[in-house]
Coordinates of C-alpha atoms in Angstrom, one line a residue:
M184 CA 130.8 205.3 95.2
V185 CA 126.8 205.2 96.4
D186 CA 126.1 203.1 92.8
D187 CA 129.1 200.9 93.8
A188 CA 127.6 200.4 97.2
K189 CA 124.4 199.6 95.9
A190 CA 125.7 197.2 93.0
E191 CA 127.4 195.2 96.0
D192 CA 124.4 194.9 98.0
D193 CA 122.8 193.9 95.5
Q194 CA 125.0 191.0 94.5
A195 CA 125.1 190.2 97.9
E196 CA 121.6 189.9 98.2
N197 CA 121.3 187.5 94.7
L198 CA 124.2 185.2 96.3
A199 CA 121.9 184.8 99.5
E200 CA 119.0 184.3 97.9
L201 CA 120.8 181.7 95.1
S202 CA 122.3 180.2 98.3
A203 CA 119.2 179.7 100.0
N204 CA 117.2 178.1 97.1
L205 CA 120.1 175.9 96.5
M206 CA 119.9 175.1 100.6
D207 CA 116.1 174.2 100.4
L208 CA 116.7 171.7 97.2
S209 CA 119.4 170.2 99.4
T210 CA 117.4 169.5 102.4
R211 CA 113.8 168.9 100.3
A212 CA 116.3 166.2 97.7
Q213 CA 117.4 164.3 101.1
E214 CA 113.7 163.7 102.2
V215 CA 112.9 162.6 98.7
F216 CA 115.6 160.4 98.3
R217 CA 114.7 158.5 101.5
E218 CA 111.2 158.6 100.5
F219 CA 112.1 156.9 97.0
L220 CA 114.2 154.3 98.7
S221 CA 111.4 153.6 101.0
Q222 CA 109.0 153.2 98.2
Q223 CA 111.4 150.8 96.3
S224 CA 111.8 148.5 99.3
A225 CA 107.9 148.3 99.5
Q226 CA 107.5 147.8 95.6
A227 CA 110.9 145.2 95.3
V228 CA 110.0 142.0 93.5
V229 CA 112.5 139.4 93.1
T230 CA 114.6 140.0 89.4
P231 CA 117.6 138.7 88.3
P232 CA 120.7 140.7 89.6
D233 CA 121.4 141.6 85.7
P234 CA 117.9 141.5 84.2
L235 CA 118.9 142.9 80.8
N236 CA 121.6 140.7 80.7
I237 CA 124.6 142.6 79.3
G238 CA 127.0 141.7 82.0
Q239 CA 128.1 138.4 80.2
S240 CA 128.7 140.6 77.0
F241 CA 130.7 142.9 78.7
L242 CA 132.9 140.4 80.2
E243 CA 133.3 138.8 77.4
L244 CA 134.5 142.2 75.7
T245 CA 136.8 142.8 78.7
A246 CA 138.1 139.0 78.0
R247 CA 138.8 140.0 74.2
M248 CA 140.4 143.3 75.3
L249 CA 143.1 142.0 77.4
A250 CA 143.6 139.3 74.8
E251 CA 144.4 142.0 72.1
P252 CA 146.5 144.7 74.2
S253 CA 147.7 146.1 71.2
R254 CA 144.7 147.3 70.0
I255 CA 143.4 149.1 72.9
A256 CA 147.2 150.8 72.8
E257 CA 146.4 151.8 69.2
T258 CA 142.9 153.5 70.7
Q259 CA 144.8 154.7 73.7
L260 CA 147.6 156.7 71.6
A261 CA 144.9 158.3 69.1
M262 CA 142.6 159.1 71.9
W263 CA 146.0 160.8 73.3
Q264 CA 146.9 162.4 70.1
D265 CA 143.3 163.8 69.7
Y266 CA 143.5 165.6 73.3
M267 CA 147.2 166.8 72.5
R268 CA 145.7 168.6 69.6
L269 CA 143.1 170.3 71.5
W270 CA 145.3 171.5 73.8
Q271 CA 147.3 172.8 71.4
S272 CA 144.2 174.2 69.6
A273 CA 142.7 175.7 73.2
T274 CA 146.0 177.5 73.9
L275 CA 146.1 179.2 70.5
K276 CA 142.6 180.3 71.0
M277 CA 143.6 181.8 74.1
L278 CA 146.1 183.8 72.2
G279 CA 143.8 185.2 69.9
E280 CA 144.5 182.9 66.9
E281 CA 141.7 181.5 64.9
T282 CA 141.9 177.6 65.1
E283 CA 139.5 174.9 63.6
D284 CA 137.6 172.4 66.0
V285 CA 139.4 169.3 66.5
I286 CA 135.8 167.6 66.8
T287 CA 132.5 168.5 65.8
E288 CA 129.4 167.1 66.8
E289 CA 127.3 165.1 64.1
P290 CA 125.0 166.8 61.6
G291 CA 121.6 166.6 63.7
D292 CA 122.9 166.7 67.3
K293 CA 120.8 169.1 68.8
R294 CA 122.3 169.0 72.5
F295 CA 125.1 171.9 71.7
Q296 CA 123.1 174.8 70.0
D297 CA 123.8 177.0 72.5
E298 CA 126.1 180.1 71.0
D299 CA 128.4 179.2 73.9
W300 CA 129.7 176.1 72.8
R301 CA 130.9 177.3 70.0
D302 CA 131.9 180.8 71.1
N303 CA 133.2 180.1 74.7
Q304 CA 136.4 178.9 75.1
I305 CA 135.8 177.0 78.3
F306 CA 132.6 175.5 77.2
N307 CA 133.9 174.8 73.9
F308 CA 136.9 172.9 75.3
I309 CA 134.5 170.8 77.3
K310 CA 132.4 170.0 74.5
Q311 CA 135.0 168.7 72.1
S312 CA 136.8 167.1 75.2
Y313 CA 133.5 165.0 75.6
L314 CA 133.3 164.4 71.8
I315 CA 136.6 163.0 72.0
T316 CA 135.7 160.6 74.9
S317 CA 133.0 159.7 73.0
K318 CA 134.4 158.9 69.9
Y319 CA 136.8 156.4 71.7
T320 CA 134.9 154.8 74.2
H321 CA 132.8 153.6 71.2
A322 CA 136.2 153.1 69.0
A323 CA 137.8 150.9 71.9
V324 CA 134.6 148.7 71.9
N325 CA 134.7 148.2 68.1
T326 CA 138.2 147.6 67.6
V327 CA 137.2 143.7 69.3
E328 CA 136.9 141.3 67.0
D329 CA 135.2 138.2 66.7
L330 CA 132.8 139.0 69.4
P331 CA 129.3 137.2 68.3
A332 CA 127.1 139.9 66.4
K333 CA 124.0 139.9 69.3
D334 CA 126.7 140.7 72.1
R335 CA 128.4 143.4 69.7
A336 CA 125.2 145.3 69.5
K337 CA 124.4 144.9 73.0
I338 CA 127.8 146.4 74.1
D339 CA 127.3 149.1 71.1
F340 CA 123.9 149.9 72.6
Y341 CA 124.5 150.2 76.5
T342 CA 127.7 152.0 75.7
K343 CA 126.1 154.9 73.7
Q344 CA 123.7 154.9 76.8
F345 CA 126.5 155.8 79.2
V346 CA 127.9 158.2 77.0
D347 CA 124.7 160.1 76.3
A348 CA 124.4 160.2 80.0
M349 CA 127.6 161.5 80.6
S350 CA 127.1 164.7 78.2
P351 CA 128.0 167.9 79.7
T352 CA 124.7 169.3 78.5
N353 CA 123.1 167.2 81.1
F354 CA 124.6 169.1 84.3
V355 CA 124.1 172.4 85.7
M356 CA 127.9 173.3 85.9
T357 CA 128.9 172.3 82.3
N358 CA 125.6 173.5 80.6
P359 CA 126.0 177.0 79.6
A360 CA 122.6 177.7 78.8
V361 CA 121.6 175.9 82.5
L362 CA 124.5 178.0 84.0
R363 CA 123.3 181.0 82.7
T364 CA 119.5 180.7 83.6
T365 CA 120.6 179.4 87.3
V366 CA 122.3 182.9 87.9
E367 CA 120.0 185.1 86.1
E368 CA 117.0 183.2 88.0
K369 CA 119.1 183.0 91.4
G370 CA 118.1 179.0 91.4
E371 CA 114.1 179.6 90.7
N372 CA 114.7 177.3 87.7
L373 CA 116.1 174.4 89.6
V374 CA 113.3 175.0 92.1
R375 CA 110.9 174.8 89.7
G376 CA 112.7 171.7 87.9
F377 CA 112.7 169.6 91.5
E378 CA 108.9 170.4 91.5
N379 CA 109.0 169.0 88.0
L380 CA 110.7 165.8 89.1
L381 CA 108.2 165.5 92.1
E382 CA 105.3 165.3 90.1
D383 CA 106.8 163.0 87.5
L384 CA 107.7 160.5 90.4
D385 CA 104.2 160.8 91.6
R386 CA 102.6 160.2 88.5
G387 CA 105.0 157.4 87.9
H388 CA 104.2 156.0 91.7
G389 CA 107.8 156.4 92.4
Q390 CA 109.4 155.6 89.4
L391 CA 110.2 159.0 86.9
N392 CA 107.8 159.4 84.2
I393 CA 109.1 162.3 82.7
R394 CA 106.6 164.7 81.2
M395 CA 107.3 165.2 77.4
T396 CA 104.7 167.6 76.7
D397 CA 101.5 169.4 78.5
L398 CA 99.3 166.4 79.4
D399 CA 96.5 168.8 80.0
A400 CA 96.4 170.4 76.6
F401 CA 94.8 167.5 74.9
E402 CA 91.9 165.4 75.5
V403 CA 91.1 162.0 72.9
G404 CA 87.9 162.9 70.9
E405 CA 88.2 166.9 71.5
N406 CA 91.4 168.1 69.9
V407 CA 93.1 164.9 68.7
A408 CA 91.2 161.7 67.1
I409 CA 88.5 164.1 65.9
T410 CA 87.6 162.6 62.7
P411 CA 83.6 162.3 62.4
G412 CA 82.7 158.7 62.6
K413 CA 80.9 156.0 64.5
V414 CA 81.6 152.7 66.4
V415 CA 79.7 149.8 64.9
F416 CA 81.1 147.1 66.1
R417 CA 82.9 145.8 69.5
N418 CA 84.1 142.7 71.0
R419 CA 86.3 142.4 74.0
M420 CA 89.4 142.7 71.8
F421 CA 88.7 145.7 69.7
E422 CA 86.4 148.6 68.7
L423 CA 85.6 149.5 65.1
I424 CA 85.1 152.8 63.9
Q425 CA 83.4 153.5 60.6
Y426 CA 84.5 157.0 59.3
A427 CA 81.9 159.8 57.9
P428 CA 82.4 160.1 54.2
T429 CA 83.1 163.7 53.0
T430 CA 82.4 163.0 49.3
E431 CA 79.2 162.5 47.6
T432 CA 80.8 158.9 46.2
V433 CA 83.2 156.5 47.2
Y434 CA 85.3 153.6 46.0
K435 CA 83.4 150.3 46.2
T436 CA 86.2 148.4 48.0
P437 CA 86.4 149.6 51.9
L438 CA 89.7 150.4 53.7
L439 CA 90.4 148.3 57.0
I440 CA 93.2 149.8 59.0
F441 CA 94.8 147.6 62.0
P442 CA 97.3 149.7 64.2
P443 CA 99.7 148.5 66.0
W444 CA 98.4 147.5 69.7
I445 CA 101.4 148.5 71.5
N446 CA 100.0 152.6 70.8
K447 CA 96.4 154.0 70.4
F448 CA 95.7 154.2 67.1
Y449 CA 95.1 158.0 66.7
I450 CA 98.6 158.4 65.6
L451 CA 96.8 158.1 62.4
D452 CA 94.4 160.7 63.4
L453 CA 96.0 163.4 65.3
T454 CA 94.7 167.0 64.1
A455 CA 92.9 167.3 60.9
K456 CA 95.9 168.7 59.0
K457 CA 98.0 165.8 60.2
S458 CA 95.4 162.5 60.0
F459 CA 95.7 160.1 57.4
V460 CA 92.4 159.2 58.4
R461 CA 90.9 162.3 57.2
W462 CA 92.9 162.5 54.2
A463 CA 91.6 159.1 53.0
V464 CA 88.2 159.9 53.9
E465 CA 88.7 162.9 51.4
Q466 CA 90.0 160.7 49.0
G467 CA 86.5 159.1 48.7
I468 CA 87.5 156.1 50.7
T469 CA 85.6 154.5 53.3
V470 CA 87.6 154.1 55.9
F471 CA 87.4 151.7 59.1
M472 CA 89.6 151.4 62.0
V473 CA 90.2 149.0 64.5
S474 CA 90.8 150.5 68.0
W475 CA 92.4 148.0 70.0
V476 CA 91.5 147.4 73.7
N477 CA 94.3 148.5 76.6
P478 CA 94.2 145.3 78.8
D479 CA 94.1 144.9 82.1
G480 CA 94.9 141.7 84.1
S481 CA 92.2 139.8 82.8
Y482 CA 93.8 139.5 79.5
A483 CA 97.0 138.1 80.9
D484 CA 96.3 134.6 78.9
V485 CA 95.6 136.6 75.4
T486 CA 98.1 135.4 73.2
F487 CA 98.9 136.4 69.3
E488 CA 96.4 134.3 67.9
N489 CA 93.8 136.3 69.4
Y490 CA 94.8 139.3 68.1
I491 CA 93.8 137.2 64.8
L492 CA 90.8 135.0 65.8
E493 CA 89.4 137.8 67.8
G494 CA 90.6 140.8 66.2
L495 CA 91.6 140.6 62.6
I496 CA 89.1 137.9 61.6
P497 CA 86.0 139.4 63.0
A498 CA 86.8 142.8 61.9
L499 CA 86.8 141.6 58.5
E500 CA 83.4 140.2 59.1
A501 CA 81.8 143.3 60.4
V502 CA 83.4 145.5 57.4
E503 CA 81.5 143.1 55.4
K504 CA 78.1 143.4 57.1
A505 CA 78.4 147.0 57.5
T506 CA 78.7 147.5 53.5
G507 CA 78.1 144.4 51.8
E508 CA 81.5 143.7 50.6
R509 CA 83.4 140.8 51.1
A510 CA 86.9 142.0 49.7
V511 CA 88.8 145.0 51.4
H512 CA 91.7 146.6 51.6
T513 CA 93.7 146.4 54.7
V514 CA 96.8 147.9 56.5
G515 CA 98.7 146.6 58.9
Y516 CA 100.8 149.4 60.9
C517 CA 103.9 147.8 62.6
V518 CA 103.6 144.6 64.7
A519 CA 100.0 144.7 63.2
G520 CA 101.5 144.4 59.7
T521 CA 103.0 140.9 61.1
M522 CA 99.8 139.8 62.3
M523 CA 98.2 140.6 58.9
S524 CA 100.8 138.4 57.2
A525 CA 100.3 135.6 59.5
G526 CA 96.4 136.2 58.9
L527 CA 96.6 136.1 55.4
A528 CA 98.4 132.9 55.3
Y529 CA 95.8 131.6 57.8
L530 CA 93.0 132.9 55.1
E531 CA 94.6 131.5 52.2
A532 CA 94.9 128.2 54.4
K533 CA 91.0 128.4 54.8
G534 CA 90.2 129.2 51.4
E535 CA 89.1 132.6 52.5
A536 CA 92.0 134.5 50.7
D537 CA 89.3 136.4 48.8
R538 CA 88.2 138.7 51.6
V539 CA 91.4 141.0 51.3
K540 CA 92.0 142.2 48.0
S541 CA 95.0 144.3 49.2
T542 CA 97.5 144.8 52.0
T543 CA 99.5 147.6 52.7
F544 CA 102.3 147.4 55.4
F545 CA 103.6 150.5 57.0
T546 CA 106.8 149.9 58.7
A547 CA 106.2 146.2 59.4
Q548 CA 108.6 143.3 59.7
I549 CA 108.0 139.3 59.1
D550 CA 111.7 138.3 58.8
F551 CA 113.5 139.6 62.2
T552 CA 117.0 138.5 61.1
E553 CA 118.0 142.3 61.0
A554 CA 115.5 143.8 63.2
G555 CA 117.3 146.9 64.4
D556 CA 117.8 147.7 68.1
L557 CA 115.0 146.0 69.7
Q558 CA 116.9 142.9 69.7
I559 CA 118.8 144.1 72.3
F560 CA 116.0 143.9 74.2
V561 CA 115.2 140.2 73.6
D562 CA 117.5 136.6 75.1
E563 CA 116.3 134.0 77.3
K564 CA 117.3 135.5 80.5
Q565 CA 115.4 139.2 79.5
L566 CA 112.4 137.2 78.6
E567 CA 112.4 135.4 82.1
A568 CA 113.0 139.1 83.7
I569 CA 110.3 140.5 81.7
D570 CA 108.0 137.7 82.6
A571 CA 108.4 138.1 86.5
Q572 CA 107.8 141.7 86.0
M573 CA 104.2 140.4 84.4
E574 CA 103.6 137.8 86.7
E575 CA 101.8 139.5 89.4
K576 CA 99.6 141.9 87.0
G577 CA 99.1 140.0 84.2
Y578 CA 100.6 142.5 81.6
L579 CA 103.7 144.8 80.9
D580 CA 103.5 148.0 82.0
A581 CA 102.7 151.0 79.5
S582 CA 105.6 152.9 81.2
I583 CA 108.2 149.9 80.5
M584 CA 107.3 149.3 77.1
A585 CA 107.5 153.4 76.4
T586 CA 111.1 153.5 78.1
T587 CA 112.3 151.1 75.8
F588 CA 111.2 153.1 72.8
N589 CA 112.4 156.1 74.2
M590 CA 115.8 154.5 74.9
L591 CA 116.2 153.8 71.1
R592 CA 116.6 158.0 70.7
S593 CA 117.8 158.8 74.2
N594 CA 119.2 162.3 73.4
D595 CA 115.5 163.1 72.0
L596 CA 113.4 161.9 74.3
I597 CA 114.9 161.2 77.6
W598 CA 118.1 163.6 77.7
S599 CA 116.6 166.7 76.7
F600 CA 113.3 166.7 78.4
V601 CA 115.7 166.1 81.6
V602 CA 117.5 169.3 80.8
S603 CA 114.4 171.3 79.8
N604 CA 112.2 170.2 82.6
Y605 CA 114.7 169.8 86.0
L606 CA 117.4 171.8 84.9
M607 CA 116.1 174.3 83.1
G608 CA 112.4 174.4 85.1
K609 CA 110.6 175.0 82.1
E610 CA 107.1 173.4 81.5
P611 CA 106.6 171.0 78.7
F612 CA 105.3 172.6 75.1
P613 CA 102.1 171.2 73.8
F614 CA 102.6 168.8 71.3
D615 CA 99.9 166.3 69.8
L616 CA 102.6 163.7 68.7
L617 CA 104.6 163.6 72.2
Y618 CA 101.0 163.6 73.9
W619 CA 100.4 160.3 71.8
N620 CA 103.5 159.0 72.7
C621 CA 102.8 159.6 76.3
D622 CA 99.7 157.8 76.1
A623 CA 100.8 154.0 76.0
T624 CA 98.9 150.9 76.4
R625 CA 99.2 147.7 78.5
L626 CA 100.7 144.1 76.8
P627 CA 99.0 141.0 78.0
R628 CA 101.8 138.6 79.5
A629 CA 101.0 135.6 76.9
M630 CA 100.8 137.7 73.9
H631 CA 104.1 139.9 74.8
Q632 CA 106.3 136.9 75.7
Y633 CA 104.9 135.3 72.8
Y634 CA 105.8 138.0 70.2
L635 CA 109.2 138.3 71.4
K636 CA 110.2 134.8 71.6
N637 CA 108.3 133.4 68.5
M638 CA 109.2 136.5 66.3
Y639 CA 112.6 138.5 67.8
L640 CA 114.3 135.4 69.4
E641 CA 113.2 132.5 67.2
N642 CA 112.1 133.9 64.1
R643 CA 109.7 131.6 63.4
L644 CA 107.0 133.4 61.3
V645 CA 108.8 133.0 58.2
K646 CA 109.8 129.3 58.7
P647 CA 106.7 127.5 57.1
G648 CA 104.7 125.7 59.4
E649 CA 106.5 126.5 62.5
L650 CA 103.8 128.5 63.9
S651 CA 99.9 127.6 63.7
I652 CA 97.0 129.7 64.4
G653 CA 93.9 127.8 65.5
D654 CA 95.9 124.6 64.3
V655 CA 96.3 126.1 60.9
P656 CA 99.9 126.0 60.2
I657 CA 101.2 129.2 58.7
D658 CA 103.1 129.6 55.7
L659 CA 103.7 132.9 54.1
T660 CA 105.1 131.7 50.9
T661 CA 101.4 130.5 50.0
V662 CA 100.2 134.3 50.2
R663 CA 99.7 136.2 46.7
T664 CA 97.7 139.1 47.9
P665 CA 98.5 142.0 46.3
M666 CA 100.7 144.5 48.7
Y667 CA 101.9 147.8 48.8
I668 CA 105.1 147.8 51.3
Q669 CA 106.2 151.0 53.3
A670 CA 109.3 151.6 55.0
G671 CA 110.9 154.6 56.9
R672 CA 114.7 155.6 55.5
T673 CA 115.4 156.2 59.3
D674 CA 113.6 153.9 61.0
H675 CA 115.1 152.8 63.8
I676 CA 112.4 150.4 65.2
A677 CA 111.8 148.3 61.9
P678 CA 114.9 149.1 60.1
Y679 CA 114.1 149.4 56.3
A680 CA 116.7 146.5 55.4
S681 CA 114.4 144.3 57.5
V682 CA 111.1 145.9 56.0
Y683 CA 112.3 145.0 52.4
K684 CA 112.6 141.2 53.6
M685 CA 109.0 141.1 52.9
T686 CA 109.8 140.9 49.3
H687 CA 111.8 137.7 49.7
H688 CA 108.7 135.9 51.4
F689 CA 105.6 136.3 49.9
K690 CA 104.8 135.7 46.5
G691 CA 101.9 137.9 45.0
P692 CA 102.6 141.6 43.3
M693 CA 104.4 143.9 45.3
K694 CA 105.5 147.3 45.7
F695 CA 107.9 148.6 47.8
V696 CA 108.2 152.3 48.7
L697 CA 111.2 153.8 50.8
A698 CA 109.6 157.4 52.5
G699 CA 111.9 159.5 54.1
S700 CA 112.1 159.9 58.1
G701 CA 111.3 157.2 60.5
H702 CA 109.0 155.2 62.0
I703 CA 106.3 157.6 62.6
A704 CA 106.7 161.0 60.5
G705 CA 107.5 158.5 57.6
V706 CA 104.3 157.2 57.8
V707 CA 102.4 160.3 59.0
N708 CA 103.6 162.7 56.0
P709 CA 100.6 164.8 54.7
P710 CA 100.8 165.9 51.2
S711 CA 99.9 169.4 52.6
A712 CA 103.3 169.2 54.8
K713 CA 105.9 169.2 51.7
K714 CA 108.3 167.5 54.0
Y715 CA 110.5 164.7 52.9
Q716 CA 110.6 162.4 50.0
Y717 CA 110.3 158.7 48.9
W718 CA 111.8 156.4 46.5
L719 CA 110.8 154.0 44.2
N720 CA 112.2 151.2 42.0
S721 CA 110.2 148.8 39.8
K722 CA 112.8 146.1 40.0
K723 CA 113.1 144.0 43.1
P724 CA 117.0 142.8 43.9
K725 CA 117.7 140.6 46.7
N726 CA 120.2 143.0 48.4
V727 CA 117.9 146.1 49.5
E728 CA 121.1 148.6 48.9
E729 CA 120.7 147.5 45.4
W730 CA 117.3 148.5 45.4
V731 CA 118.4 152.0 47.0
A732 CA 121.0 152.4 44.6
G733 CA 118.4 152.0 41.7
A734 CA 115.6 154.1 43.0
E735 CA 114.3 157.4 42.0
E736 CA 113.6 159.8 44.4
H737 CA 110.3 162.0 44.4
P738 CA 109.6 164.8 46.7
G739 CA 107.2 165.3 49.3
S740 CA 104.5 162.2 50.5
W741 CA 103.9 159.0 49.1
W742 CA 100.5 159.0 50.4
P743 CA 99.2 160.1 46.8
D744 CA 101.2 157.5 45.0
W745 CA 99.5 155.1 47.5
K746 CA 96.3 156.3 46.7
S747 CA 97.0 155.9 42.8
W748 CA 97.9 152.3 43.7
L749 CA 94.8 151.7 45.8
A750 CA 92.2 153.3 43.4
R751 CA 93.3 150.8 40.9
R752 CA 92.0 148.1 42.5
S753 CA 89.0 149.5 44.5
G754 CA 86.3 149.3 41.7
K755 CA 83.9 151.7 40.5
K756 CA 82.3 154.7 42.6
V757 CA 79.2 154.1 44.6
P758 CA 76.9 156.4 47.0
A759 CA 78.8 157.3 50.3
R760 CA 78.2 154.9 52.8
I761 CA 76.6 156.4 56.2
P762 CA 78.2 154.7 59.0
G763 CA 75.1 153.0 61.1
D764 CA 72.9 152.7 57.7
G765 CA 74.2 149.3 57.1
K766 CA 73.8 145.8 59.1
L767 CA 75.7 147.6 62.1
K768 CA 74.4 150.1 63.8
A769 CA 76.1 152.8 65.5
L770 CA 76.7 152.1 69.0
E771 CA 78.7 155.4 69.8
D772 CA 80.7 158.6 68.3
A773 CA 84.2 158.1 67.7
P774 CA 87.1 157.8 68.7
G775 CA 84.8 155.6 71.0
S776 CA 85.7 154.1 74.4
Y777 CA 88.7 151.9 74.3
V778 CA 90.9 154.6 73.2
K779 CA 90.0 156.4 76.3
V780 CA 91.1 153.9 78.5
K781 CA 94.4 155.4 80.4
S782 CA 97.3 153.1 81.6
S783 CA 97.8 154.3 84.9

């Protein structure tokens, strides 16, 4: 009797503590919400009521649905039949019978890993109900015929955003792991999660800026971007880093890397084991890296042309001064690859094509007819809305671009952290890749608008003479520079089908390689990791699927294949070059100053 009374007292005390924590959360949440509304009113800017321009697409969808009621009825009937099967299965399970799930999550879906999603009848029912609803929500959209391709892509994307947001994993009462933790910790997890939420709102100045990792665990130049070298050149657009050799001799032709200016360069120099830069240096290559400036409002008028005339061209000239070599190998990653392609055509027109001995493209696009999900964010009305956001500051806030990319993988890069940080009350785990992902850069207003309009919206780069750099018309078909073109099999930013289109526009010798994984892991895959694979095919059919069908799979990293390709074009070995020993003197230690400028 005494034990029973004590157990009842403990239970009452636990419930009282849980209730007090929840009441405190409710009170504080109301105060924060009022403050949030006040901040939004103070910071409000005049923007269109539909800045993403999705309303018209959904109106078009609705009209088509109403015009084809039989298709909707078929979808509703199929969904109802699956729900009946689910009810039947759930009933049999309650009676002790073994039954197969009516529907299961897709391979790789990490949301339902907790055992209760499989073993607990209630949560298993909730999961399957959600998956059925998700399936037929998408099906209802896809049954509509004759929608413009761009409208269909936009509707599919935002439907997925809605469906992902409504996942039962994102709510306390329908997530078994969160519910279990809340009971065990008497709501303390929610209190900690609320503190995390407040911290993220404060860091985002009233906008939610989700912490994906421990931001205090890394420091540029200390435990990321640590390959030794010197800054040997600087102008208003970039710093040039020359890395210190680790071999007694190096290949005669140096390598100049242009990373994307929408991110910081050290994705290619994260840690010693993951660093492409360090690995390339160890292969006996003299490596130079461009570290782009993180622009402020004074760069508002900087455009795509400036990145070539004040970036690419001076970098080539600086490498020549540092090494005495006029011809260099170049790498263009993502948008810097797009820039590199225009730069090659510019050099060709100026009679200076001999400056670049070869070019390697990392997940870069020049033909944007199949440019993937990012096209969803680009039409005339959305460009007007984005321009209005940039008008006052003269640049696009880093957080806006980061959110756009995170939406492309919302379950992994948004909702998983909402659950972990705010519902479970956990502190983010230190992860160098996510630290880099959070260390975003601002984008100049003029350049951003130019790039979206001329590349994504109008696809003018591949139309000879449509674009000019310094009054020089750009024609990619004149370029005959040898190229190594890398794409990622699961890349959602630069789909491999889009990257492959490069082989249709340039005229020189080209080697296309398809790497396992996506936009980052497909590139940053050191041989020592023994991960993924890559595919090669000596033929270049017009259709990329034909290329894939005839390609041979190779295990591991594609880096050694690239090194062999590059070595054949790199000349004899010469004594290793020490940064600062040439005509360009060392200005400061790598990784330099520009990369350390934070966006907020």
